Amino acid sequence: MSKPVGKKNMQLTTVIIAVWLALQALLSYLDVYNNSPEAIPPRIILFGVLPTILVILLLFITRKGKLFIDRLSMQMLTYVHLIRIPVELCLYALFINGAVPELMTFEGRNLDILAGLTAPLVGFFGIAQNKMGKTSLLLWNIISLALLANIVVSAVLSAPSPFQQFAFDQPNIAILYFPFSWLPSFIVPLVLFAHLAAIRKLIIK
């Protein structure tokens, strides 16, 4: 059985996350993301999303990265998805205020809140109480990952950029401003990583 993640590793991870969030806040404050929405690739993707995807990739292909993942708690990886509840409520409030389209909310095409609502049940009953088998846990993670993919695609295609395909009357402008730029640059990659890490742990278990 793998040892839990050490205190020093967790402290280093916390510092890296704090620096990254501060950097994203600065880029948003300087209007780097909002200034040139026509850029290819969009700056929010270039400076906010791609670096996090690269980090996730490195964690899964390097020995130290895989060791770090294998030492993470399945319960913790599951409870991470609770963050999807306030995110979905925030998206609904942004829709009411004209900053995102309705399709990005639970009144539109976005059912991502279901993953957040079921996460505590899966974490407590499914994992802590051992009421769910590996197949059921894998299925929950895959379905929840699909829900995440759905909202990500909707967000990208409704944002003001050369790739915009819909929601021209009320585009997704919120992600170009602080603190909502943290959604694509941190929260979505965090949720993605939690699913991929859990799936890895379940497959190699």
mmCIF file with all atom_site columns, C-alpha atoms in Angstrom:
data_model
loop_
_atom_site.group_PDB
_atom_site.id
_atom_site.type_symbol
_atom_site.label_atom_id
_atom_site.label_alt_id
_atom_site.label_comp_id
_atom_site.label_asym_id
_atom_site.label_entity_id
_atom_site.label_seq_id
_atom_site.pdbx_PDB_ins_code
_atom_site.Cartn_x
_atom_site.Cartn_y
_atom_site.Cartn_z
_atom_site.occupancy
_atom_site.B_iso_or_equiv
_atom_site.pdbx_formal_charge
_atom_site.auth_seq_id
_atom_site.auth_comp_id
_atom_site.auth_asym_id
_atom_site.auth_atom_id
_atom_site.pdbx_PDB_model_num
ATOM 1   C CA . MET A 1 1   ? 0.000   0.000  0.000   1.00 0.00 ? 1   MET A CA 1
ATOM 2   C CA . SER A 1 2   ? 1.331   3.436  -0.911  1.00 0.00 ? 2   SER A CA 1
ATOM 3   C CA . LYS A 1 3   ? 2.165   5.884  1.829   1.00 0.00 ? 3   LYS A CA 1
ATOM 4   C CA . PRO A 1 4   ? 0.019   9.024  2.144   1.00 0.00 ? 4   PRO A CA 1
ATOM 5   C CA . VAL A 1 5   ? 1.332   12.188 0.552   1.00 0.00 ? 5   VAL A CA 1
ATOM 6   C CA . GLY A 1 6   ? 3.959   13.681 2.853   1.00 0.00 ? 6   GLY A CA 1
ATOM 7   C CA . LYS A 1 7   ? 3.533   16.980 4.671   1.00 0.00 ? 7   LYS A CA 1
ATOM 8   C CA . LYS A 1 8   ? 6.354   18.625 2.707   1.00 0.00 ? 8   LYS A CA 1
ATOM 9   C CA . ASN A 1 9   ? 4.843   17.571 -0.610  1.00 0.00 ? 9   ASN A CA 1
ATOM 10  C CA . MET A 1 10  ? 1.462   18.955 0.400   1.00 0.00 ? 10  MET A CA 1
ATOM 11  C CA . GLN A 1 11  ? 3.031   22.228 1.531   1.00 0.00 ? 11  GLN A CA 1
ATOM 12  C CA . LEU A 1 12  ? 4.910   22.535 -1.770  1.00 0.00 ? 12  LEU A CA 1
ATOM 13  C CA . THR A 1 13  ? 1.728   21.774 -3.694  1.00 0.00 ? 13  THR A CA 1
ATOM 14  C CA . THR A 1 14  ? -0.144  24.434 -1.711  1.00 0.00 ? 14  THR A CA 1
ATOM 15  C CA . VAL A 1 15  ? 2.541   27.041 -2.447  1.00 0.00 ? 15  VAL A CA 1
ATOM 16  C CA . ILE A 1 16  ? 2.538   26.211 -6.169  1.00 0.00 ? 16  ILE A CA 1
ATOM 17  C CA . ILE A 1 17  ? -1.258  26.499 -6.309  1.00 0.00 ? 17  ILE A CA 1
ATOM 18  C CA . ALA A 1 18  ? -1.201  29.821 -4.443  1.00 0.00 ? 18  ALA A CA 1
ATOM 19  C CA . VAL A 1 19  ? 1.416   31.249 -6.837  1.00 0.00 ? 19  VAL A CA 1
ATOM 20  C CA . TRP A 1 20  ? -0.555  30.014 -9.850  1.00 0.00 ? 20  TRP A CA 1
ATOM 21  C CA . LEU A 1 21  ? -3.799  31.560 -8.594  1.00 0.00 ? 21  LEU A CA 1
ATOM 22  C CA . ALA A 1 22  ? -2.008  34.847 -7.923  1.00 0.00 ? 22  ALA A CA 1
ATOM 23  C CA . LEU A 1 23  ? -0.533  34.809 -11.433 1.00 0.00 ? 23  LEU A CA 1
ATOM 24  C CA . GLN A 1 24  ? -3.963  34.192 -12.969 1.00 0.00 ? 24  GLN A CA 1
ATOM 25  C CA . ALA A 1 25  ? -5.415  37.025 -10.903 1.00 0.00 ? 25  ALA A CA 1
ATOM 26  C CA . LEU A 1 26  ? -2.658  39.341 -12.141 1.00 0.00 ? 26  LEU A CA 1
ATOM 27  C CA . LEU A 1 27  ? -3.160  38.385 -15.802 1.00 0.00 ? 27  LEU A CA 1
ATOM 28  C CA . SER A 1 28  ? -6.890  38.972 -15.431 1.00 0.00 ? 28  SER A CA 1
ATOM 29  C CA . TYR A 1 29  ? -6.344  42.308 -13.673 1.00 0.00 ? 29  TYR A CA 1
ATOM 30  C CA . LEU A 1 30  ? -4.038  43.440 -16.490 1.00 0.00 ? 30  LEU A CA 1
ATOM 31  C CA . ASP A 1 31  ? -6.755  42.525 -19.039 1.00 0.00 ? 31  ASP A CA 1
ATOM 32  C CA . VAL A 1 32  ? -4.472  40.035 -20.770 1.00 0.00 ? 32  VAL A CA 1
ATOM 33  C CA . TYR A 1 33  ? -7.404  37.678 -21.340 1.00 0.00 ? 33  TYR A CA 1
ATOM 34  C CA . ASN A 1 34  ? -10.033 40.266 -22.141 1.00 0.00 ? 34  ASN A CA 1
ATOM 35  C CA . ASN A 1 35  ? -7.911  42.528 -24.335 1.00 0.00 ? 35  ASN A CA 1
ATOM 36  C CA . SER A 1 36  ? -7.585  40.308 -27.423 1.00 0.00 ? 36  SER A CA 1
ATOM 37  C CA . PRO A 1 37  ? -10.425 37.773 -27.587 1.00 0.00 ? 37  PRO A CA 1
ATOM 38  C CA . GLU A 1 38  ? -9.727  37.280 -31.316 1.00 0.00 ? 38  GLU A CA 1
ATOM 39  C CA . ALA A 1 39  ? -6.220  35.896 -30.656 1.00 0.00 ? 39  ALA A CA 1
ATOM 40  C CA . ILE A 1 40  ? -5.459  32.352 -31.814 1.00 0.00 ? 40  ILE A CA 1
ATOM 41  C CA . PRO A 1 41  ? -5.157  30.475 -29.583 1.00 0.00 ? 41  PRO A CA 1
ATOM 42  C CA . PRO A 1 42  ? -7.209  32.514 -27.087 1.00 0.00 ? 42  PRO A CA 1
ATOM 43  C CA . ARG A 1 43  ? -4.914  33.852 -24.358 1.00 0.00 ? 43  ARG A CA 1
ATOM 44  C CA . ILE A 1 44  ? -6.988  32.269 -21.586 1.00 0.00 ? 44  ILE A CA 1
ATOM 45  C CA . ILE A 1 45  ? -6.213  28.899 -23.180 1.00 0.00 ? 45  ILE A CA 1
ATOM 46  C CA . LEU A 1 46  ? -2.563  29.702 -23.888 1.00 0.00 ? 46  LEU A CA 1
ATOM 47  C CA . PHE A 1 47  ? -1.665  31.130 -20.483 1.00 0.00 ? 47  PHE A CA 1
ATOM 48  C CA . GLY A 1 48  ? -4.397  29.690 -18.262 1.00 0.00 ? 48  GLY A CA 1
ATOM 49  C CA . VAL A 1 49  ? -5.375  26.246 -19.506 1.00 0.00 ? 49  VAL A CA 1
ATOM 50  C CA . LEU A 1 50  ? -2.449  24.727 -21.423 1.00 0.00 ? 50  LEU A CA 1
ATOM 51  C CA . PRO A 1 51  ? 0.067   25.021 -18.539 1.00 0.00 ? 51  PRO A CA 1
ATOM 52  C CA . THR A 1 52  ? -2.284  23.105 -16.225 1.00 0.00 ? 52  THR A CA 1
ATOM 53  C CA . ILE A 1 53  ? -2.837  20.408 -18.856 1.00 0.00 ? 53  ILE A CA 1
ATOM 54  C CA . LEU A 1 54  ? 0.932   20.091 -19.210 1.00 0.00 ? 54  LEU A CA 1
ATOM 55  C CA . VAL A 1 55  ? 1.333   19.692 -15.440 1.00 0.00 ? 55  VAL A CA 1
ATOM 56  C CA . ILE A 1 56  ? -1.361  17.002 -15.360 1.00 0.00 ? 56  ILE A CA 1
ATOM 57  C CA . LEU A 1 57  ? 0.350   15.203 -18.252 1.00 0.00 ? 57  LEU A CA 1
ATOM 58  C CA . LEU A 1 58  ? 3.712   15.303 -16.473 1.00 0.00 ? 58  LEU A CA 1
ATOM 59  C CA . LEU A 1 59  ? 2.159   13.891 -13.308 1.00 0.00 ? 59  LEU A CA 1
ATOM 60  C CA . PHE A 1 60  ? 0.834   10.910 -15.249 1.00 0.00 ? 60  PHE A CA 1
ATOM 61  C CA . ILE A 1 61  ? 3.970   10.126 -17.256 1.00 0.00 ? 61  ILE A CA 1
ATOM 62  C CA . THR A 1 62  ? 6.756   10.695 -14.720 1.00 0.00 ? 62  THR A CA 1
ATOM 63  C CA . ARG A 1 63  ? 7.716   8.304  -11.931 1.00 0.00 ? 63  ARG A CA 1
ATOM 64  C CA . LYS A 1 64  ? 7.458   10.943 -9.193  1.00 0.00 ? 64  LYS A CA 1
ATOM 65  C CA . GLY A 1 65  ? 4.181   12.165 -10.606 1.00 0.00 ? 65  GLY A CA 1
ATOM 66  C CA . LYS A 1 66  ? 2.639   8.705  -10.625 1.00 0.00 ? 66  LYS A CA 1
ATOM 67  C CA . LEU A 1 67  ? 3.916   8.113  -7.100  1.00 0.00 ? 67  LEU A CA 1
ATOM 68  C CA . PHE A 1 68  ? 2.263   11.351 -5.989  1.00 0.00 ? 68  PHE A CA 1
ATOM 69  C CA . ILE A 1 69  ? -1.032  10.313 -7.579  1.00 0.00 ? 69  ILE A CA 1
ATOM 70  C CA . ASP A 1 70  ? -0.936  6.839  -6.071  1.00 0.00 ? 70  ASP A CA 1
ATOM 71  C CA . ARG A 1 71  ? -0.506  8.320  -2.597  1.00 0.00 ? 71  ARG A CA 1
ATOM 72  C CA . LEU A 1 72  ? -3.614  10.475 -2.864  1.00 0.00 ? 72  LEU A CA 1
ATOM 73  C CA . SER A 1 73  ? -6.714  9.412  -0.975  1.00 0.00 ? 73  SER A CA 1
ATOM 74  C CA . MET A 1 74  ? -9.666  8.172  -3.057  1.00 0.00 ? 74  MET A CA 1
ATOM 75  C CA . GLN A 1 75  ? -11.976 9.911  -0.618  1.00 0.00 ? 75  GLN A CA 1
ATOM 76  C CA . MET A 1 76  ? -10.171 13.213 -1.039  1.00 0.00 ? 76  MET A CA 1
ATOM 77  C CA . LEU A 1 77  ? -10.221 12.854 -4.826  1.00 0.00 ? 77  LEU A CA 1
ATOM 78  C CA . THR A 1 78  ? -13.976 12.300 -4.621  1.00 0.00 ? 78  THR A CA 1
ATOM 79  C CA . TYR A 1 79  ? -14.782 15.097 -2.169  1.00 0.00 ? 79  TYR A CA 1
ATOM 80  C CA . VAL A 1 80  ? -12.937 17.532 -4.467  1.00 0.00 ? 80  VAL A CA 1
ATOM 81  C CA . HIS A 1 81  ? -16.023 17.421 -6.686  1.00 0.00 ? 81  HIS A CA 1
ATOM 82  C CA . LEU A 1 82  ? -18.089 19.165 -4.032  1.00 0.00 ? 82  LEU A CA 1
ATOM 83  C CA . ILE A 1 83  ? -16.616 22.354 -5.493  1.00 0.00 ? 83  ILE A CA 1
ATOM 84  C CA . ARG A 1 84  ? -18.872 21.809 -8.504  1.00 0.00 ? 84  ARG A CA 1
ATOM 85  C CA . ILE A 1 85  ? -21.942 22.798 -6.460  1.00 0.00 ? 85  ILE A CA 1
ATOM 86  C CA . PRO A 1 86  ? -20.891 26.415 -5.705  1.00 0.00 ? 86  PRO A CA 1
ATOM 87  C CA . VAL A 1 87  ? -19.440 26.658 -9.225  1.00 0.00 ? 87  VAL A CA 1
ATOM 88  C CA . GLU A 1 88  ? -22.791 25.790 -10.778 1.00 0.00 ? 88  GLU A CA 1
ATOM 89  C CA . LEU A 1 89  ? -24.604 28.222 -8.497  1.00 0.00 ? 89  LEU A CA 1
ATOM 90  C CA . CYS A 1 90  ? -22.066 30.862 -9.488  1.00 0.00 ? 90  CYS A CA 1
ATOM 91  C CA . LEU A 1 91  ? -22.654 30.147 -13.178 1.00 0.00 ? 91  LEU A CA 1
ATOM 92  C CA . TYR A 1 92  ? -26.381 30.556 -12.677 1.00 0.00 ? 92  TYR A CA 1
ATOM 93  C CA . ALA A 1 93  ? -25.832 33.918 -10.964 1.00 0.00 ? 93  ALA A CA 1
ATOM 94  C CA . LEU A 1 94  ? -23.556 34.963 -13.838 1.00 0.00 ? 94  LEU A CA 1
ATOM 95  C CA . PHE A 1 95  ? -26.260 33.983 -16.315 1.00 0.00 ? 95  PHE A CA 1
ATOM 96  C CA . ILE A 1 96  ? -28.788 36.133 -14.449 1.00 0.00 ? 96  ILE A CA 1
ATOM 97  C CA . ASN A 1 97  ? -26.332 39.030 -14.736 1.00 0.00 ? 97  ASN A CA 1
ATOM 98  C CA . GLY A 1 98  ? -25.655 38.486 -18.447 1.00 0.00 ? 98  GLY A CA 1
ATOM 99  C CA . ALA A 1 99  ? -22.082 37.201 -18.142 1.00 0.00 ? 99  ALA A CA 1
ATOM 100 C CA . VAL A 1 100 ? -22.628 33.616 -19.360 1.00 0.00 ? 100 VAL A CA 1
ATOM 101 C CA . PRO A 1 101 ? -25.297 32.026 -21.576 1.00 0.00 ? 101 PRO A CA 1
ATOM 102 C CA . GLU A 1 102 ? -28.142 29.926 -20.180 1.00 0.00 ? 102 GLU A CA 1
ATOM 103 C CA . LEU A 1 103 ? -26.745 26.786 -21.814 1.00 0.00 ? 103 LEU A CA 1
ATOM 104 C CA . MET A 1 104 ? -23.864 26.896 -19.302 1.00 0.00 ? 104 MET A CA 1
ATOM 105 C CA . THR A 1 105 ? -26.268 26.552 -16.358 1.00 0.00 ? 105 THR A CA 1
ATOM 106 C CA . PHE A 1 106 ? -28.361 23.714 -14.942 1.00 0.00 ? 106 PHE A CA 1
ATOM 107 C CA . GLU A 1 107 ? -31.365 25.321 -16.634 1.00 0.00 ? 107 GLU A CA 1
ATOM 108 C CA . GLY A 1 108 ? -29.626 24.823 -19.968 1.00 0.00 ? 108 GLY A CA 1
ATOM 109 C CA . ARG A 1 109 ? -27.314 22.038 -21.136 1.00 0.00 ? 109 ARG A CA 1
ATOM 110 C CA . ASN A 1 110 ? -25.185 21.809 -18.002 1.00 0.00 ? 110 ASN A CA 1
ATOM 111 C CA . LEU A 1 111 ? -25.904 18.932 -15.605 1.00 0.00 ? 111 LEU A CA 1
ATOM 112 C CA . ASP A 1 112 ? -22.483 19.072 -13.968 1.00 0.00 ? 112 ASP A CA 1
ATOM 113 C CA . ILE A 1 113 ? -24.065 19.912 -10.608 1.00 0.00 ? 113 ILE A CA 1
ATOM 114 C CA . LEU A 1 114 ? -25.185 16.260 -10.395 1.00 0.00 ? 114 LEU A CA 1
ATOM 115 C CA . ALA A 1 115 ? -21.554 15.209 -9.982  1.00 0.00 ? 115 ALA A CA 1
ATOM 116 C CA . GLY A 1 116 ? -21.154 17.653 -7.103  1.00 0.00 ? 116 GLY A CA 1
ATOM 117 C CA . LEU A 1 117 ? -24.370 16.551 -5.399  1.00 0.00 ? 117 LEU A CA 1
ATOM 118 C CA . THR A 1 118 ? -23.489 12.858 -5.609  1.00 0.00 ? 118 THR A CA 1
ATOM 119 C CA . ALA A 1 119 ? -19.814 13.276 -4.621  1.00 0.00 ? 119 ALA A CA 1
ATOM 120 C CA . PRO A 1 120 ? -20.407 13.209 -0.829  1.00 0.00 ? 120 PRO A CA 1
ATOM 121 C CA . LEU A 1 121 ? -22.581 10.102 -1.194  1.00 0.00 ? 121 LEU A CA 1
ATOM 122 C CA . VAL A 1 122 ? -19.938 8.336  -3.254  1.00 0.00 ? 122 VAL A CA 1
ATOM 123 C CA . GLY A 1 123 ? -17.160 9.471  -0.920  1.00 0.00 ? 123 GLY A CA 1
ATOM 124 C CA . PHE A 1 124 ? -18.883 8.418  2.301   1.00 0.00 ? 124 PHE A CA 1
ATOM 125 C CA . PHE A 1 125 ? -21.069 5.456  1.415   1.00 0.00 ? 125 PHE A CA 1
ATOM 126 C CA . GLY A 1 126 ? -19.253 4.251  -1.677  1.00 0.00 ? 126 GLY A CA 1
ATOM 127 C CA . ILE A 1 127 ? -15.672 4.555  -0.437  1.00 0.00 ? 127 ILE A CA 1
ATOM 128 C CA . ALA A 1 128 ? -15.581 5.026  3.349   1.00 0.00 ? 128 ALA A CA 1
ATOM 129 C CA . GLN A 1 129 ? -18.391 2.520  3.958   1.00 0.00 ? 129 GLN A CA 1
ATOM 130 C CA . ASN A 1 130 ? -17.250 0.309  1.060   1.00 0.00 ? 130 ASN A CA 1
ATOM 131 C CA . LYS A 1 131 ? -20.755 0.151  -0.444  1.00 0.00 ? 131 LYS A CA 1
ATOM 132 C CA . MET A 1 132 ? -19.603 0.567  -4.051  1.00 0.00 ? 132 MET A CA 1
ATOM 133 C CA . GLY A 1 133 ? -17.375 -1.765 -6.000  1.00 0.00 ? 133 GLY A CA 1
ATOM 134 C CA . LYS A 1 134 ? -14.589 -0.785 -8.388  1.00 0.00 ? 134 LYS A CA 1
ATOM 135 C CA . THR A 1 135 ? -16.877 -0.975 -11.423 1.00 0.00 ? 135 THR A CA 1
ATOM 136 C CA . SER A 1 136 ? -19.466 1.345  -9.856  1.00 0.00 ? 136 SER A CA 1
ATOM 137 C CA . LEU A 1 137 ? -16.804 3.853  -8.818  1.00 0.00 ? 137 LEU A CA 1
ATOM 138 C CA . LEU A 1 138 ? -15.286 3.777  -12.296 1.00 0.00 ? 138 LEU A CA 1
ATOM 139 C CA . LEU A 1 139 ? -18.709 4.342  -13.835 1.00 0.00 ? 139 LEU A CA 1
ATOM 140 C CA . TRP A 1 140 ? -19.403 7.323  -11.569 1.00 0.00 ? 140 TRP A CA 1
ATOM 141 C CA . ASN A 1 141 ? -16.057 8.888  -12.445 1.00 0.00 ? 141 ASN A CA 1
ATOM 142 C CA . ILE A 1 142 ? -16.531 8.329  -16.182 1.00 0.00 ? 142 ILE A CA 1
ATOM 143 C CA . ILE A 1 143 ? -20.069 9.750  -16.195 1.00 0.00 ? 143 ILE A CA 1
ATOM 144 C CA . SER A 1 144 ? -18.977 12.736 -14.109 1.00 0.00 ? 144 SER A CA 1
ATOM 145 C CA . LEU A 1 145 ? -16.020 13.248 -16.436 1.00 0.00 ? 145 LEU A CA 1
ATOM 146 C CA . ALA A 1 146 ? -18.432 13.313 -19.374 1.00 0.00 ? 146 ALA A CA 1
ATOM 147 C CA . LEU A 1 147 ? -20.516 15.954 -17.581 1.00 0.00 ? 147 LEU A CA 1
ATOM 148 C CA . LEU A 1 148 ? -17.359 18.025 -17.140 1.00 0.00 ? 148 LEU A CA 1
ATOM 149 C CA . ALA A 1 149 ? -16.461 17.636 -20.817 1.00 0.00 ? 149 ALA A CA 1
ATOM 150 C CA . ASN A 1 150 ? -19.946 18.811 -21.781 1.00 0.00 ? 150 ASN A CA 1
ATOM 151 C CA . ILE A 1 151 ? -19.707 22.094 -19.874 1.00 0.00 ? 151 ILE A CA 1
ATOM 152 C CA . VAL A 1 152 ? -16.120 22.697 -21.015 1.00 0.00 ? 152 VAL A CA 1
ATOM 153 C CA . VAL A 1 153 ? -17.118 22.353 -24.675 1.00 0.00 ? 153 VAL A CA 1
ATOM 154 C CA . SER A 1 154 ? -20.123 24.626 -24.113 1.00 0.00 ? 154 SER A CA 1
ATOM 155 C CA . ALA A 1 155 ? -17.939 27.212 -22.352 1.00 0.00 ? 155 ALA A CA 1
ATOM 156 C CA . VAL A 1 156 ? -15.312 27.224 -25.111 1.00 0.00 ? 156 VAL A CA 1
ATOM 157 C CA . LEU A 1 157 ? -17.793 27.424 -27.979 1.00 0.00 ? 157 LEU A CA 1
ATOM 158 C CA . SER A 1 158 ? -19.783 30.225 -26.345 1.00 0.00 ? 158 SER A CA 1
ATOM 159 C CA . ALA A 1 159 ? -16.794 32.393 -25.371 1.00 0.00 ? 159 ALA A CA 1
ATOM 160 C CA . PRO A 1 160 ? -15.938 35.423 -27.544 1.00 0.00 ? 160 PRO A CA 1
ATOM 161 C CA . SER A 1 161 ? -13.178 34.015 -29.745 1.00 0.00 ? 161 SER A CA 1
ATOM 162 C CA . PRO A 1 162 ? -12.636 32.846 -33.321 1.00 0.00 ? 162 PRO A CA 1
ATOM 163 C CA . PHE A 1 163 ? -14.023 29.471 -32.164 1.00 0.00 ? 163 PHE A CA 1
ATOM 164 C CA . GLN A 1 164 ? -17.370 30.804 -30.938 1.00 0.00 ? 164 GLN A CA 1
ATOM 165 C CA . GLN A 1 165 ? -20.287 28.831 -32.349 1.00 0.00 ? 165 GLN A CA 1
ATOM 166 C CA . PHE A 1 166 ? -23.291 29.929 -30.293 1.00 0.00 ? 166 PHE A CA 1
ATOM 167 C CA . ALA A 1 167 ? -24.599 32.244 -27.551 1.00 0.00 ? 167 ALA A CA 1
ATOM 168 C CA . PHE A 1 168 ? -23.719 35.332 -29.600 1.00 0.00 ? 168 PHE A CA 1
ATOM 169 C CA . ASP A 1 169 ? -26.480 37.299 -27.869 1.00 0.00 ? 169 ASP A CA 1
ATOM 170 C CA . GLN A 1 170 ? -25.084 36.517 -24.408 1.00 0.00 ? 170 GLN A CA 1
ATOM 171 C CA . PRO A 1 171 ? -21.574 35.064 -24.730 1.00 0.00 ? 171 PRO A CA 1
ATOM 172 C CA . ASN A 1 172 ? -19.415 33.556 -22.033 1.00 0.00 ? 172 ASN A CA 1
ATOM 173 C CA . ILE A 1 173 ? -17.396 36.625 -21.057 1.00 0.00 ? 173 ILE A CA 1
ATOM 174 C CA . ALA A 1 174 ? -17.065 35.877 -17.334 1.00 0.00 ? 174 ALA A CA 1
ATOM 175 C CA . ILE A 1 175 ? -14.003 33.625 -17.694 1.00 0.00 ? 175 ILE A CA 1
ATOM 176 C CA . LEU A 1 176 ? -12.011 36.540 -19.087 1.00 0.00 ? 176 LEU A CA 1
ATOM 177 C CA . TYR A 1 177 ? -12.253 38.434 -15.795 1.00 0.00 ? 177 TYR A CA 1
ATOM 178 C CA . PHE A 1 178 ? -11.070 37.867 -12.222 1.00 0.00 ? 178 PHE A CA 1
ATOM 179 C CA . PRO A 1 179 ? -12.027 35.824 -10.208 1.00 0.00 ? 179 PRO A CA 1
ATOM 180 C CA . PHE A 1 180 ? -13.909 33.809 -12.835 1.00 0.00 ? 180 PHE A CA 1
ATOM 181 C CA . SER A 1 181 ? -10.717 33.233 -14.818 1.00 0.00 ? 181 SER A CA 1
ATOM 182 C CA . TRP A 1 182 ? -9.892  30.760 -12.039 1.00 0.00 ? 182 TRP A CA 1
ATOM 183 C CA . LEU A 1 183 ? -12.610 28.479 -13.421 1.00 0.00 ? 183 LEU A CA 1
ATOM 184 C CA . PRO A 1 184 ? -10.761 27.388 -16.591 1.00 0.00 ? 184 PRO A CA 1
ATOM 185 C CA . SER A 1 185 ? -7.257  27.953 -15.202 1.00 0.00 ? 185 SER A CA 1
ATOM 186 C CA . PHE A 1 186 ? -7.621  26.068 -11.911 1.00 0.00 ? 186 PHE A CA 1
ATOM 187 C CA . ILE A 1 187 ? -10.993 24.604 -10.951 1.00 0.00 ? 187 ILE A CA 1
ATOM 188 C CA . VAL A 1 188 ? -11.698 22.725 -14.180 1.00 0.00 ? 188 VAL A CA 1
ATOM 189 C CA . PRO A 1 189 ? -8.143  21.279 -14.351 1.00 0.00 ? 189 PRO A CA 1
ATOM 190 C CA . LEU A 1 190 ? -8.408  20.323 -10.658 1.00 0.00 ? 190 LEU A CA 1
ATOM 191 C CA . VAL A 1 191 ? -11.672 18.472 -11.249 1.00 0.00 ? 191 VAL A CA 1
ATOM 192 C CA . LEU A 1 192 ? -10.230 16.844 -14.368 1.00 0.00 ? 192 LEU A CA 1
ATOM 193 C CA . PHE A 1 193 ? -7.135  15.729 -12.470 1.00 0.00 ? 193 PHE A CA 1
ATOM 194 C CA . ALA A 1 194 ? -9.237  14.320 -9.613  1.00 0.00 ? 194 ALA A CA 1
ATOM 195 C CA . HIS A 1 195 ? -11.211 12.156 -12.042 1.00 0.00 ? 195 HIS A CA 1
ATOM 196 C CA . LEU A 1 196 ? -8.173  10.951 -13.982 1.00 0.00 ? 196 LEU A CA 1
ATOM 197 C CA . ALA A 1 197 ? -6.255  10.192 -10.776 1.00 0.00 ? 197 ALA A CA 1
ATOM 198 C CA . ALA A 1 198 ? -9.208  8.272  -9.333  1.00 0.00 ? 198 ALA A CA 1
ATOM 199 C CA . ILE A 1 199 ? -9.624  6.295  -12.551 1.00 0.00 ? 199 ILE A CA 1
ATOM 200 C CA . ARG A 1 200 ? -5.920  5.434  -12.543 1.00 0.00 ? 200 ARG A CA 1
ATOM 201 C CA . LYS A 1 201 ? -6.061  4.281  -8.930  1.00 0.00 ? 201 LYS A CA 1
ATOM 202 C CA . LEU A 1 202 ? -9.134  2.135  -9.630  1.00 0.00 ? 202 LEU A CA 1
ATOM 203 C CA . ILE A 1 203 ? -7.632  0.540  -12.736 1.00 0.00 ? 203 ILE A CA 1
ATOM 204 C CA . ILE A 1 204 ? -4.268  -0.374 -11.190 1.00 0.00 ? 204 ILE A CA 1
ATOM 205 C CA . LYS A 1 205 ? -5.803  -1.350 -7.834  1.00 0.00 ? 205 LYS A CA 1
#
